[in-house]
Coordinates of C-alpha atoms and ligand atoms in Angstrom, one line a residue:
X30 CA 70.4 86.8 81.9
X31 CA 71.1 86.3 77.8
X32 CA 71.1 82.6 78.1
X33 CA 72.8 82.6 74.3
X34 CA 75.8 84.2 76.1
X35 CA 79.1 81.9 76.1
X36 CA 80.0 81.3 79.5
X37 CA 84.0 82.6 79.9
X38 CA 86.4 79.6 80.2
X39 CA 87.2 78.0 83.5
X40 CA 90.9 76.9 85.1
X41 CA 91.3 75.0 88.1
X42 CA 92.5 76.8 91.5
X43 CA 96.1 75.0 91.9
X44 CA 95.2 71.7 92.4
X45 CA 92.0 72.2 94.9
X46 CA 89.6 70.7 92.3
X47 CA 88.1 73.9 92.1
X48 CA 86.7 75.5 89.2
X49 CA 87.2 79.0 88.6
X50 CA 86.7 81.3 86.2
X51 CA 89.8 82.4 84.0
X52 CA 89.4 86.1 84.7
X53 CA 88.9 86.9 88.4
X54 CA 87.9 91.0 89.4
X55 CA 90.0 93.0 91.4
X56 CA 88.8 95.3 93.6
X57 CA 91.5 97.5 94.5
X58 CA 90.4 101.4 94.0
X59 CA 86.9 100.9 93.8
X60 CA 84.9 103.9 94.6
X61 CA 81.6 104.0 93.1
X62 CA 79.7 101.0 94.9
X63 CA 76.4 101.3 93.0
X64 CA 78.1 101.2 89.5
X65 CA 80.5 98.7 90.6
X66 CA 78.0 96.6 92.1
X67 CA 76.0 96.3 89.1
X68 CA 79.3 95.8 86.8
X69 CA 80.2 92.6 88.8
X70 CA 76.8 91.3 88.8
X71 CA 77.2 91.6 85.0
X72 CA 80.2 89.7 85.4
X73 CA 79.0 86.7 87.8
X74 CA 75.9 86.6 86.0
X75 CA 78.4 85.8 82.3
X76 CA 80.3 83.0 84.8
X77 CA 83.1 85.1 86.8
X78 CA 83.1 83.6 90.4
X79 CA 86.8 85.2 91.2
X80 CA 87.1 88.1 93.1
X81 CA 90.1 89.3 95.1
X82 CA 90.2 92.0 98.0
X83 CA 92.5 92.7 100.7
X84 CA 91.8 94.3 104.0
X85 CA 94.2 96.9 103.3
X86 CA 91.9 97.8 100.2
X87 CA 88.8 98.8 102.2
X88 CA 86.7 96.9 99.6
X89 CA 85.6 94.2 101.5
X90 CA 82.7 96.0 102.5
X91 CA 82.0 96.5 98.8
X92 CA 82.8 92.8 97.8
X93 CA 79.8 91.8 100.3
X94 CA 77.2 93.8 98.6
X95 CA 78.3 91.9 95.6
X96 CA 78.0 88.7 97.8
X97 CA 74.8 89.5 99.1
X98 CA 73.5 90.8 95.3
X99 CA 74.6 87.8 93.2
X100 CA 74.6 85.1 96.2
X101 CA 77.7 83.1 98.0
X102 CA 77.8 80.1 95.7
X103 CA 78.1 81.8 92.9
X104 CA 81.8 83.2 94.3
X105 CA 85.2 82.0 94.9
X106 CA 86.5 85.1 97.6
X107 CA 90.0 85.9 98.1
X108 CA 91.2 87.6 100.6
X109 CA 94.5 88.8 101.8
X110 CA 96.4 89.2 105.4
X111 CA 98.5 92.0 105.9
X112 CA 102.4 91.4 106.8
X113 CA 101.8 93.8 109.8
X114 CA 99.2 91.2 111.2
X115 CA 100.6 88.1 110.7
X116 CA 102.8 88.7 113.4
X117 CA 101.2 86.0 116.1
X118 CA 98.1 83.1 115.6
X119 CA 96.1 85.8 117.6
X120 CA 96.4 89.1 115.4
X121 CA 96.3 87.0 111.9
X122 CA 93.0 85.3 113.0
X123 CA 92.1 88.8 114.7
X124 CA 92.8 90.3 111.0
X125 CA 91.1 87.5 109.4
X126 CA 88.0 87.6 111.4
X127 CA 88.0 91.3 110.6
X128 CA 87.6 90.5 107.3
X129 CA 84.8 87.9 107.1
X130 CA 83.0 90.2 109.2
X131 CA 83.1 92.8 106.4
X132 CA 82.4 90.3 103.7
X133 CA 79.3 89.3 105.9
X134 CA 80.3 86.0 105.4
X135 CA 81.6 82.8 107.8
X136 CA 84.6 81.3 105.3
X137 CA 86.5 83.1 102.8
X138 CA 87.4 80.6 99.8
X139 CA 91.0 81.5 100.1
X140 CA 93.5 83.8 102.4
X141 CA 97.3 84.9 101.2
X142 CA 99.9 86.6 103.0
X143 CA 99.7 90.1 101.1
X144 CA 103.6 89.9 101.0
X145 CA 106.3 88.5 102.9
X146 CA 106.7 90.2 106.4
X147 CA 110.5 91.7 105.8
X148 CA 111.8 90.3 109.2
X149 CA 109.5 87.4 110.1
X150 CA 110.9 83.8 109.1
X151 CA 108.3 82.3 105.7
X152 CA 107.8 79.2 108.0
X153 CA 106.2 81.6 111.1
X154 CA 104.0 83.7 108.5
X155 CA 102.8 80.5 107.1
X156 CA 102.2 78.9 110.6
X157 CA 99.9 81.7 111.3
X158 CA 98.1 81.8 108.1
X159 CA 97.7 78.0 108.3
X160 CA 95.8 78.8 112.3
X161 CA 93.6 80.4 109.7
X162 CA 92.6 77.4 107.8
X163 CA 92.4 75.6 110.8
X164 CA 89.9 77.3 112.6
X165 CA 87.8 77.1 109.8
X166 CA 88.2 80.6 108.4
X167 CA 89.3 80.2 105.1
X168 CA 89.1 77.1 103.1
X169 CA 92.5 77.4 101.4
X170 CA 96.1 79.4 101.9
X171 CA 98.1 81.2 99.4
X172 CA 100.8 83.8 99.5
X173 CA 101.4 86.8 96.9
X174 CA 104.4 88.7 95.8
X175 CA 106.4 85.7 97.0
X176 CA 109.8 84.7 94.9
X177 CA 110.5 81.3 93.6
X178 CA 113.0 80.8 97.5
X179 CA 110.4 82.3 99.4
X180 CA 107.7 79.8 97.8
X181 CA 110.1 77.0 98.0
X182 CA 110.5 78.0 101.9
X183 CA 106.3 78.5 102.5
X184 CA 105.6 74.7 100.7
X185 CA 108.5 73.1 103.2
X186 CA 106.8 74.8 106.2
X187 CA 103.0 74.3 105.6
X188 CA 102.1 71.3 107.9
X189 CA 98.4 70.7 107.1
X190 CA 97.7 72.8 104.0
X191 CA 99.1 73.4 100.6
X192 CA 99.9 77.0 99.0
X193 CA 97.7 76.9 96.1
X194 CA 98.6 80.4 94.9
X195 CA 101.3 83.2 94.2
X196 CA 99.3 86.0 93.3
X197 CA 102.3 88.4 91.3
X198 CA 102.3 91.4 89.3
X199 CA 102.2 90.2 85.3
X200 CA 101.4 92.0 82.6
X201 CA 103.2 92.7 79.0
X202 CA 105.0 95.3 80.0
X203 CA 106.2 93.3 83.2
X204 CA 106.9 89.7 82.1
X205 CA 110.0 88.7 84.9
X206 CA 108.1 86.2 86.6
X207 CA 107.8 83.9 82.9
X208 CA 111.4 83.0 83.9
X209 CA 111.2 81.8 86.9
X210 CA 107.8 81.9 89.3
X211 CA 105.5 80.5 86.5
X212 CA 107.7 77.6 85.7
X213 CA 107.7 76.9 89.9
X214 CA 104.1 77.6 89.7
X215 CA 103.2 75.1 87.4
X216 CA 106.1 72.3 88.0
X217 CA 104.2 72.3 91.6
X218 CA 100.2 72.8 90.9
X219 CA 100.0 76.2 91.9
X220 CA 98.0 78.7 90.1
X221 CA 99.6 81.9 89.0
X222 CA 97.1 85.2 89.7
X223 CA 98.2 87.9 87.8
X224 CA 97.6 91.8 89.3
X225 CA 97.5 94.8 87.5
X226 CA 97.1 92.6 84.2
X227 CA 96.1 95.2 82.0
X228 CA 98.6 98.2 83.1
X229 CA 96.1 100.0 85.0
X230 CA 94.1 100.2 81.8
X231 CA 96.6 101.4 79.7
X232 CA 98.6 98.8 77.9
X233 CA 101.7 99.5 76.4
X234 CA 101.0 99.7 72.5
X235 CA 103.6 97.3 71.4
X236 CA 105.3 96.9 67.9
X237 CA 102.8 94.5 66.6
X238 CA 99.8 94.5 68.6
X239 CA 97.8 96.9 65.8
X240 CA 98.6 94.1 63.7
X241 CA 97.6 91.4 66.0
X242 CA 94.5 93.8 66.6
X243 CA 93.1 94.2 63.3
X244 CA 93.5 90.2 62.5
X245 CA 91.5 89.0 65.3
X246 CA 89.5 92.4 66.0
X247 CA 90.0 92.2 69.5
X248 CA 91.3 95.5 71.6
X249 CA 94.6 96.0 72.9
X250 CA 93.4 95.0 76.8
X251 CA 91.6 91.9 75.3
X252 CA 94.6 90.9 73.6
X253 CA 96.7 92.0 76.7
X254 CA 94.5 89.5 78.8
X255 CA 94.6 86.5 76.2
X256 CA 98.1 87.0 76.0
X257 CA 98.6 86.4 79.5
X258 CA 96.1 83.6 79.9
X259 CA 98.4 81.7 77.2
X260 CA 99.6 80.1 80.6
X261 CA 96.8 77.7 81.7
X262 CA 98.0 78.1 85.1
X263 CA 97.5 82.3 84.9
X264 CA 94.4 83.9 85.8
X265 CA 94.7 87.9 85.5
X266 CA 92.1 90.2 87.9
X267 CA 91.9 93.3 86.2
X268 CA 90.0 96.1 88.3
X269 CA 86.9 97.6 86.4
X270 CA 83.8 99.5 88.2
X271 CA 82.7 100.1 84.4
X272 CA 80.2 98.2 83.3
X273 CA 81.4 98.6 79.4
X274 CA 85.2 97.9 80.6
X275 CA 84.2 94.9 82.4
X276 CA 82.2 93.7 78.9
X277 CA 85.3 94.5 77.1
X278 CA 87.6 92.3 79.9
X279 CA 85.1 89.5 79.5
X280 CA 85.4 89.7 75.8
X281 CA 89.5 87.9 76.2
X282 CA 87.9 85.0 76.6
X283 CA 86.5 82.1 74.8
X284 CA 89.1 82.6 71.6
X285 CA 92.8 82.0 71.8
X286 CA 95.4 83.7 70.3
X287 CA 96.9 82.2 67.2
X288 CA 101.1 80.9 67.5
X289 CA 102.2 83.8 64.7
X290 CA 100.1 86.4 67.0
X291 CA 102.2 85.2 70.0
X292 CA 105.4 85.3 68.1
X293 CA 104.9 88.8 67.0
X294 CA 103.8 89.9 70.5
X295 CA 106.5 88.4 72.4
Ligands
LIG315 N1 98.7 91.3 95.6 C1 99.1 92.6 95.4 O1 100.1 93.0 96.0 C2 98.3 93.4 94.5 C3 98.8 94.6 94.0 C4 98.0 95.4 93.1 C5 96.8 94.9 92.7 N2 96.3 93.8 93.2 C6 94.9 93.3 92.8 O2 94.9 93.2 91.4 C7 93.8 94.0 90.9 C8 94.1 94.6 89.5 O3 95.2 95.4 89.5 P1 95.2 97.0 89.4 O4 93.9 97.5 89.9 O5 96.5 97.4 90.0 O6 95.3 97.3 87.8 P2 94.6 96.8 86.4 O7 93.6 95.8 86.7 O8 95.7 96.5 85.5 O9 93.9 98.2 86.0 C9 92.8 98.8 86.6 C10 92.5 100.1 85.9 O10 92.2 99.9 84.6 C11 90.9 100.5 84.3 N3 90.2 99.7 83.3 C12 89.7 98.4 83.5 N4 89.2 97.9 82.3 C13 89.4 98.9 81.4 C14 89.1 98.9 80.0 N5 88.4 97.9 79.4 N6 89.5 100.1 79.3 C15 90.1 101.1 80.0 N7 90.4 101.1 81.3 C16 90.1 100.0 82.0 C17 90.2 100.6 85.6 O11 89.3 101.7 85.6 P3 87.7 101.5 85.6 O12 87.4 100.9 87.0 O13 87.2 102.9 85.4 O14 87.3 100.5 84.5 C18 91.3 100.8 86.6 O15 91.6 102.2 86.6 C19 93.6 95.0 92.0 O16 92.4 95.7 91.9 C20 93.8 94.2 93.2 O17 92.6 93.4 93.5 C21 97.0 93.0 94.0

């Protein structure tokens, strides 16, 4: 390891005490294991413990190579439930034991319902994902693609746990949730995790951001990323398998960008 390497900044998980790193990896699409592999070792190795799959994503399998190559303590795993099997206590745990067993692992760090079951009442998915926790599966709950009613509904039904996450779609080209699910977020100690933070690699070249790019000399996905993480409750999980992406993704931390920059981008 290049021990003269900065570290990437750390933010709390909701209010769990636990550190984690302000850029988490996502997983979703990941289809050369080797490279991949090797990319998120980079990553762990330079301080990312985040990592988020889902068993819809058929990465698990992948993000336990990554467990077993860079070691369990070194990683903060999400997984996620889907709304299909979150139907009783016996098919969520069935799902969730499903997962661990891919992951090679005993306890995930944290489980979320993918996104609300369409028919289901919030307070039923939540009693099932909460059986989770209680069986000693997962060590914390959280939900994703939840609105600020259908968070205010999970909170009121958990019994034991707390919902220490929404995991939402942000990125500059999709802002909605500034208005209203951030705000929630943060009034109530709940971290914001942003997916497809960099616009599937692609961010929108706004008025502005050539400007913003030539005065800090950062890229348009590192300033896409900082932009995002001007929220100390947001951590984005972009999805790279590239080892030189995932060196330009760690490169939007450990600066911050300047109030004028923010103006102009915003
Ligand atoms: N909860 C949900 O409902 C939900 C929904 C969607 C996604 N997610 C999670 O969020 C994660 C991220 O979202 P996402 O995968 O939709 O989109 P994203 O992270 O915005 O974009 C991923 C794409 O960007 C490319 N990329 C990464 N770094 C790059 C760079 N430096 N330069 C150019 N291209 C780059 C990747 O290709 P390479 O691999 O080739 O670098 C990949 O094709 C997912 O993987 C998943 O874990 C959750």
């Amino acid at each position: 390891m290049e021990s003269d390497f900065p570290k990437i900044d750390t933010r709390e998980m909701g209010s769990t005490g636990e550190k984690v790193s302000a850029i988490g990896l996502g997983t979703y699409g990941i289809s050369n294991y080797k490279k991949g592999e090797e990319a998120f070792a980079y990553a762990v190795e330079r301080g990312v413990n985040l990592i988020d799959t889902a068993e819809i994503y058929n990465t698990e399998d992948f993000v336990g190579n990554v467990i077993r190559k860079v070691g369990r303590e070194n990683l903060f795993i999400t997984t996620k439930v889907a709304p299909k099997n979150l139907t009783s206590k016996e098919s969520t745990l069935r799902s969730a034991r499903g997962s661990l067993k891919k992951l090679g692992i005993k306890t995930v760090d944290l489980i979320l319902i993918h996104w609300p079951h369409d028919t289901m009442s919030i307070s039923e998915q939540v009693k099932n994902i909460e059986s989770v926790q209680k069986e000693g599966l997962t060590r914390y709950i959280g939900v994703s693609n939840f609105s600020v009613k259908q968070m205010e509904e999970a909170r009121s039904s958990t019994k034991s746990s707390e919902i220490v996450c929404n995991q939402v779609e942000y990125n500059m080209s999709k802002r909605d949730v500034e208005k209203d699910v951030i705000p929630y977020c943060e009034k109530n100690e709940m971290s914001v995790v942003a997916y497809t933070p960099i616009e599937k690699g692609t961010p929108n070249m706004y008025k502005g951001m050539k400007d913003v790019s030539i005065s800090t000399g950062k890229t348009s996905i590192q300033i896409s990323l900082n932009f995002l993480m001007r929220y100390t409750s947001v951590l984005p999980i972009p999805k790279s398998e590239n080892l030189e992406h995932i060196k330009e993704i760690l490169g939007s931390t450990g600066w911050r960008l300047k109030d004028k920059d923010i103006a102009l981008l915003d």
